[in-house]
mmCIF file of C-alpha atoms in Angstrom:
data_model
loop_
_atom_site.group_PDB
_atom_site.id
_atom_site.type_symbol
_atom_site.label_atom_id
_atom_site.label_comp_id
_atom_site.label_asym_id
_atom_site.label_seq_id
_atom_site.Cartn_x
_atom_site.Cartn_y
_atom_site.Cartn_z
ATOM 1 C CA MET A 1 148.327 90.225 92.281
ATOM 2 C CA THR A 2 148.817 86.739 89.850
ATOM 3 C CA THR A 3 147.044 83.267 90.331
ATOM 4 C CA HIS A 4 149.955 81.824 91.648
ATOM 5 C CA ARG A 5 149.818 83.181 94.873
ATOM 6 C CA LEU A 6 146.387 80.872 94.906
ATOM 7 C CA LEU A 7 148.206 78.350 93.982
ATOM 8 C CA ASP A 8 150.708 78.576 96.604
ATOM 9 C CA GLU A 9 148.029 78.936 99.380
ATOM 10 C CA LEU A 10 146.295 75.674 98.401
ATOM 11 C CA ASN A 11 149.815 73.540 97.928
ATOM 12 C CA SER A 12 149.349 74.672 101.861
ATOM 13 C CA PRO A 13 148.365 71.718 103.566
ATOM 14 C CA HIS A 14 148.120 74.270 106.871
ATOM 15 C CA ARG A 15 145.227 76.019 105.053
ATOM 16 C CA PRO A 16 141.824 75.541 105.337
ATOM 17 C CA LEU A 17 140.414 75.176 102.119
ATOM 18 C CA PRO A 18 137.080 77.521 103.127
ATOM 19 C CA ASP A 19 140.055 80.484 104.236
ATOM 20 C CA ILE A 20 141.420 80.261 100.809
ATOM 21 C CA ILE A 21 138.016 80.255 99.233
ATOM 22 C CA TYR A 22 137.059 83.730 101.482
ATOM 23 C CA GLY A 23 140.185 84.981 100.402
ATOM 24 C CA MET A 24 139.298 84.996 97.297
ATOM 25 C CA SER A 25 135.998 86.131 98.187
ATOM 26 C CA THR A 26 137.537 89.017 99.239
ATOM 27 C CA GLY A 27 139.724 89.862 97.201
ATOM 28 C CA ALA A 28 142.727 89.173 99.424
ATOM 29 C CA LEU A 29 143.358 86.460 97.191
ATOM 30 C CA PRO A 30 143.071 86.248 93.118
ATOM 31 C CA SER A 31 140.387 84.452 91.785
ATOM 32 C CA PRO A 32 140.812 82.473 87.698
ATOM 33 C CA ALA A 33 139.037 84.092 85.630
ATOM 34 C CA SER A 34 138.847 87.213 87.148
ATOM 35 C CA THR A 35 141.565 88.875 84.818
ATOM 36 C CA GLY A 36 143.055 87.508 81.438
ATOM 37 C CA LEU A 37 141.415 88.051 77.847
ATOM 38 C CA PRO A 38 137.614 87.343 77.864
ATOM 39 C CA ALA A 39 137.704 84.482 75.587
ATOM 40 C CA GLU A 40 140.018 82.181 77.709
ATOM 41 C CA ARG A 41 138.115 83.132 81.391
ATOM 42 C CA TRP A 42 134.790 82.333 79.375
ATOM 43 C CA GLN A 43 136.336 79.149 78.253
ATOM 44 C CA TRP A 44 137.736 78.248 81.722
ATOM 45 C CA LEU A 45 134.291 79.127 83.178
ATOM 46 C CA ALA A 46 132.608 76.623 80.998
ATOM 47 C CA ASP A 47 135.218 74.182 82.106
ATOM 48 C CA LEU A 48 134.741 75.150 85.679
ATOM 49 C CA LEU A 49 130.571 73.685 84.891
ATOM 50 C CA THR A 50 131.704 70.398 82.922
ATOM 51 C CA HIS A 51 135.518 69.529 82.157
ATOM 52 C CA PRO A 52 135.427 65.708 82.899
ATOM 53 C CA LEU A 53 137.615 65.890 85.779
ATOM 54 C CA TRP A 54 137.428 69.041 87.622
ATOM 55 C CA GLY A 55 134.291 70.657 86.677
ATOM 56 C CA LEU A 56 131.162 70.903 88.410
ATOM 57 C CA THR A 57 129.508 68.477 86.814
ATOM 58 C CA ALA A 58 131.944 65.639 87.588
ATOM 59 C CA ILE A 59 131.669 66.244 91.489
ATOM 60 C CA VAL A 60 127.717 66.629 91.314
ATOM 61 C CA ASP A 61 125.200 64.129 89.862
ATOM 62 C CA GLY A 62 122.259 64.891 88.133
ATOM 63 C CA LEU A 63 122.451 68.953 86.883
ATOM 64 C CA ASP A 64 124.030 68.105 83.708
ATOM 65 C CA HIS A 65 120.878 69.774 82.363
ATOM 66 C CA VAL A 66 121.588 73.145 83.884
ATOM 67 C CA CYS A 67 124.925 73.342 83.834
ATOM 68 C CA ALA A 68 125.845 71.942 79.872
ATOM 69 C CA PRO A 69 123.950 74.647 78.561
ATOM 70 C CA VAL A 70 125.424 77.677 81.021
ATOM 71 C CA ALA A 71 128.900 75.493 79.914
ATOM 72 C CA ARG A 72 127.612 76.225 75.716
ATOM 73 C CA LEU A 73 126.510 79.706 76.576
ATOM 74 C CA CYS A 74 130.008 80.668 78.232
ATOM 75 C CA GLN A 75 131.818 78.753 74.908
ATOM 76 C CA LEU A 76 129.283 81.359 72.830
ATOM 77 C CA THR A 77 130.442 83.844 74.580
ATOM 78 C CA ALA A 78 133.661 83.036 74.614
ATOM 79 C CA HIS A 79 133.993 82.888 70.611
ATOM 80 C CA PRO A 80 134.400 85.929 68.992
ATOM 81 C CA ILE A 81 131.477 85.238 66.817
ATOM 82 C CA HIS A 82 128.602 84.897 68.666
ATOM 83 C CA PRO A 83 125.167 84.710 68.376
ATOM 84 C CA LEU A 84 123.245 87.901 68.037
ATOM 85 C CA ASN A 85 120.093 86.380 70.174
ATOM 86 C CA VAL A 86 123.002 85.632 73.074
ATOM 87 C CA ARG A 87 121.733 87.747 75.365
ATOM 88 C CA GLU A 88 117.915 85.970 74.909
ATOM 89 C CA LEU A 89 119.797 82.587 75.442
ATOM 90 C CA TRP A 90 121.611 83.720 78.715
ATOM 91 C CA ALA A 91 117.945 85.070 79.756
ATOM 92 C CA ALA A 92 116.179 81.642 78.802
ATOM 93 C CA GLU A 93 118.221 80.083 81.214
ATOM 94 C CA GLN A 94 117.767 82.762 84.591
ATOM 95 C CA LEU A 95 114.184 81.432 85.515
ATOM 96 C CA PRO A 96 114.546 77.602 85.542
ATOM 97 C CA THR A 97 117.691 77.786 87.283
ATOM 98 C CA THR A 98 116.172 80.450 89.434
ATOM 99 C CA GLU A 99 113.109 77.722 90.360
ATOM 100 C CA LEU A 100 115.623 74.560 90.799
ATOM 101 C CA ILE A 101 117.707 76.580 93.023
ATOM 102 C CA ALA A 102 114.941 76.958 95.875
ATOM 103 C CA ALA A 103 114.197 73.444 96.113
ATOM 104 C CA HIS A 104 117.908 73.483 97.778
ATOM 105 C CA SER A 105 119.578 73.827 100.851
ATOM 106 C CA PRO A 106 122.951 75.036 100.748
ATOM 107 C CA HIS A 107 125.814 73.031 102.086
ATOM 108 C CA GLU A 108 124.151 69.313 101.849
ATOM 109 C CA ASP A 109 125.796 68.450 99.234
ATOM 110 C CA GLY A 110 126.557 70.983 96.741
ATOM 111 C CA HIS A 111 123.626 70.731 94.508
ATOM 112 C CA TRP A 112 122.684 74.468 95.545
ATOM 113 C CA GLU A 113 126.114 75.696 95.272
ATOM 114 C CA VAL A 114 126.017 74.417 91.652
ATOM 115 C CA LEU A 115 122.783 76.081 90.858
ATOM 116 C CA ASN A 116 124.225 78.975 92.559
ATOM 117 C CA THR A 117 127.747 79.039 90.123
ATOM 118 C CA ALA A 118 125.276 78.839 87.033
ATOM 119 C CA LEU A 119 123.090 81.342 88.491
ATOM 120 C CA GLU A 120 126.138 84.003 88.988
ATOM 121 C CA LEU A 121 127.179 82.680 85.501
ATOM 122 C CA ILE A 122 123.939 83.751 83.717
ATOM 123 C CA THR A 123 124.449 86.984 85.589
ATOM 124 C CA ASP A 124 127.817 87.421 84.619
ATOM 125 C CA GLY A 125 126.567 86.476 81.090
ATOM 126 C CA LEU A 126 124.082 89.384 80.784
ATOM 127 C CA ASP A 127 126.091 91.800 82.236
ATOM 128 C CA HIS A 128 128.437 91.116 79.263
ATOM 129 C CA CYS A 129 125.824 91.129 76.899
ATOM 130 C CA ASN A 130 124.712 94.650 78.501
ATOM 131 C CA GLY A 131 128.564 95.710 78.324
ATOM 132 C CA LEU A 132 128.941 96.015 82.160
ATOM 133 C CA GLU A 133 131.886 94.478 84.023
ATOM 134 C CA HIS A 134 131.900 90.931 85.719
ATOM 135 C CA SER A 135 134.714 89.276 87.389
ATOM 136 C CA GLY A 136 132.952 85.597 87.260
ATOM 137 C CA VAL A 137 134.739 86.172 91.310
ATOM 138 C CA GLU A 138 131.301 85.122 92.586
ATOM 139 C CA ALA A 139 130.981 82.047 90.049
ATOM 140 C CA VAL A 140 134.427 81.012 90.965
ATOM 141 C CA THR A 141 133.649 80.980 94.784
ATOM 142 C CA SER A 142 131.060 79.758 94.593
ATOM 143 C CA ALA A 143 131.956 76.382 92.247
ATOM 144 C CA PHE A 144 134.991 76.225 94.833
ATOM 145 C CA THR A 145 132.100 76.026 97.834
ATOM 146 C CA ALA A 146 130.420 73.288 95.874
ATOM 147 C CA VAL A 147 133.515 71.476 95.462
ATOM 148 C CA ILE A 148 133.952 71.813 99.188
ATOM 149 C CA THR A 149 130.951 70.709 100.066
ATOM 150 C CA ALA A 150 130.565 67.760 97.534
ATOM 151 C CA GLN A 151 134.064 66.245 98.347
ATOM 152 C CA ASP A 152 136.084 65.279 101.669
ATOM 153 C CA ALA A 153 138.927 68.086 102.116
ATOM 154 C CA VAL A 154 141.617 66.097 100.461
ATOM 155 C CA THR A 155 139.993 65.456 97.354
ATOM 156 C CA ALA A 156 138.362 68.669 97.180
ATOM 157 C CA ARG A 157 141.824 70.361 97.417
ATOM 158 C CA THR A 158 143.490 68.538 94.578
ATOM 159 C CA THR A 159 139.940 69.303 92.587
ATOM 160 C CA ILE A 160 140.109 73.114 92.782
ATOM 161 C CA THR A 161 144.273 72.851 92.710
ATOM 162 C CA ALA A 162 143.695 70.629 89.373
ATOM 163 C CA ALA A 163 141.071 73.851 88.558
ATOM 164 C CA VAL A 164 143.335 76.971 89.210
ATOM 165 C CA GLU A 165 146.333 75.012 87.455
ATOM 166 C CA HIS A 166 144.533 74.231 84.355
ATOM 167 C CA TRP A 167 143.614 78.190 84.437
ATOM 168 C CA ILE A 168 147.101 79.021 84.479
ATOM 169 C CA HIS A 169 148.089 76.757 82.041
ATOM 170 C CA PRO A 170 145.313 76.233 79.801
ATOM 171 C CA ILE A 171 145.531 73.707 76.793
ATOM 172 C CA ARG A 172 144.572 75.720 74.039
ATOM 173 C CA THR A 173 141.938 74.860 71.348
ATOM 174 C CA THR A 174 142.529 76.525 67.858
ATOM 175 C CA ALA A 175 139.727 78.712 66.800
ATOM 176 C CA SER A 176 138.841 76.245 64.168
ATOM 177 C CA SER A 177 138.260 73.570 66.441
ATOM 178 C CA VAL A 178 135.752 75.961 68.777
ATOM 179 C CA SER A 179 133.600 77.068 65.631
ATOM 180 C CA THR A 180 133.305 73.117 64.737
ATOM 181 C CA GLN A 181 132.088 72.474 68.397
ATOM 182 C CA LEU A 182 130.341 75.536 68.225
ATOM 183 C CA GLY A 183 128.443 75.275 65.009
ATOM 184 C CA ALA A 184 129.185 78.637 64.123
ATOM 185 C CA ALA A 185 130.618 79.305 60.177
ATOM 186 C CA SER A 186 134.291 80.210 60.000
#
C-alpha cells in the first residue's frame, strides 16, 4: 500500500479528515514514515515537528522547547553515525514531556496532541535504540490530529497534504550538510 493512496484521500474534499486519520491509525490507509529507509523516516519525523510551513511548531505556538530537542534526536537517529548515548538522550526527554502533557487537555488547542506526538516519537526512539520494531504510525496520527485540532478544516487539509507530499517527494540533503547541521565529524 503506497502513500499515494493517502494523498488521493486527502485530495478528495468529500472525505472528512478525521476519517482519514482514523484510517491511518487502523492500517486501512498508509501512514507516512511507516515504510522506507530508516534515515528518511527519522528525518521526515523531525520535519513533522519543526518544518517551517507544515511542522507542528508552525501550527501550535509555544512548544518549540519540546519539539526542537525531539526533532534533533530524530535527526541524530537518522544519521548513520550517531552518539553512543543517543538512548540516554531520548530517555532524558521522556519525563519532562510526560509532565507537560498532564497540564493540557486533549482537543482544546492542539498542545496536548503535539506533546503526545513528541512522547510517541520518544517511545519510538527508545524502541529503536533497544533494537525493537517501530512504525511511527502513532506519532503521525497524533501529529495530524494536532493539526486538525489547531486549524480550521480547509487549512488543516492543506497542511497535512503538504506533509504527505513532502514524504512522497522529499527534498534530499547531502550527507555532508547533514553532518554539518548535526555537528558530527565527517
